[in-house]
Amino acid sequence: MIISIIGAIIGDFIGYFIGRIYGYSFFIKYGKYFHFKKEYYEKTKKLMNRHTGVSLIFGRFNSLTRA
């Protein structure tokens, strides 16, 4: 149980830092292949900034909204 908790925490940190370093540049470079538009990114960013706590809870416990 302890090893799985530690693994989950380390995985979260790794995912955070990868997204922090490469997230926006990856979105700009490859977003067109996933049908992402810059306006969608801006709307999502505003929404996440307004509802940070709720989005963290949903993202952590619901795999569909995590992505």
Tab-separated table of C-alpha atoms in Angstrom:
chain	number	residue	atom	x	y	z
A	1	MET	CA	0.000	0.000	0.000
A	2	ILE	CA	2.800	2.403	0.922
A	3	ILE	CA	4.660	1.693	-2.314
A	4	SER	CA	1.530	2.420	-4.379
A	5	ILE	CA	0.970	5.716	-2.558
A	6	ILE	CA	4.582	6.746	-3.094
A	7	GLY	CA	4.335	5.685	-6.758
A	8	ALA	CA	1.185	7.752	-7.257
A	9	ILE	CA	2.785	10.825	-5.698
A	10	ILE	CA	5.954	10.468	-7.765
A	11	GLY	CA	3.864	9.930	-10.913
A	12	ASP	CA	1.893	13.089	-10.200
A	13	PHE	CA	5.091	15.098	-9.777
A	14	ILE	CA	6.598	13.723	-12.978
A	15	GLY	CA	3.411	14.436	-14.937
A	16	TYR	CA	3.236	17.942	-13.516
A	17	PHE	CA	6.830	18.799	-14.406
A	18	ILE	CA	6.567	17.345	-17.912
A	19	GLY	CA	3.403	19.374	-18.503
A	20	ARG	CA	4.981	22.459	-16.978
A	21	ILE	CA	8.034	22.273	-19.235
A	22	TYR	CA	6.553	20.948	-22.496
A	23	GLY	CA	2.790	21.484	-22.181
A	24	TYR	CA	2.146	24.759	-23.997
A	25	SER	CA	4.811	24.242	-26.664
A	26	PHE	CA	3.457	20.735	-27.336
A	27	PHE	CA	-0.043	22.173	-27.626
A	28	ILE	CA	1.051	24.842	-30.096
A	29	LYS	CA	3.088	22.404	-32.195
A	30	TYR	CA	0.773	19.357	-32.278
A	31	GLY	CA	-2.633	20.723	-31.254
A	32	LYS	CA	-3.906	20.830	-34.819
A	33	TYR	CA	-3.611	17.042	-35.035
A	34	PHE	CA	-5.946	16.664	-32.029
A	35	HIS	CA	-8.399	19.341	-33.215
A	36	PHE	CA	-7.386	21.736	-30.425
A	37	LYS	CA	-7.714	25.413	-31.149
A	38	LYS	CA	-5.965	28.177	-29.306
A	39	GLU	CA	-9.341	29.687	-28.343
A	40	TYR	CA	-10.297	26.402	-26.633
A	41	TYR	CA	-7.041	26.520	-24.714
A	42	GLU	CA	-7.711	30.083	-23.547
A	43	LYS	CA	-11.284	29.260	-22.485
A	44	THR	CA	-10.111	26.201	-20.578
A	45	LYS	CA	-7.324	28.152	-18.917
A	46	LYS	CA	-9.794	30.805	-17.703
A	47	LEU	CA	-12.159	28.127	-16.420
A	48	MET	CA	-9.375	26.308	-14.560
A	49	ASN	CA	-8.172	29.547	-12.976
A	50	ARG	CA	-11.679	30.349	-11.755
A	51	HIS	CA	-12.425	26.882	-10.385
A	52	THR	CA	-9.010	25.566	-9.389
A	53	GLY	CA	-10.076	23.496	-6.364
A	54	VAL	CA	-12.985	21.812	-8.087
A	55	SER	CA	-10.910	21.037	-11.178
A	56	LEU	CA	-8.183	19.457	-9.042
A	57	ILE	CA	-10.666	17.192	-7.274
A	58	PHE	CA	-12.382	16.146	-10.518
A	59	GLY	CA	-9.065	15.677	-12.297
A	60	ARG	CA	-7.624	13.512	-9.555
A	61	PHE	CA	-10.572	11.200	-9.017
A	62	ASN	CA	-12.140	11.067	-12.479
A	63	SER	CA	-9.896	9.745	-15.244
A	64	LEU	CA	-12.138	11.069	-18.030
A	65	THR	CA	-11.733	14.698	-16.940
A	66	ARG	CA	-8.089	14.312	-15.956
A	67	ALA	CA	-6.908	14.580	-19.537
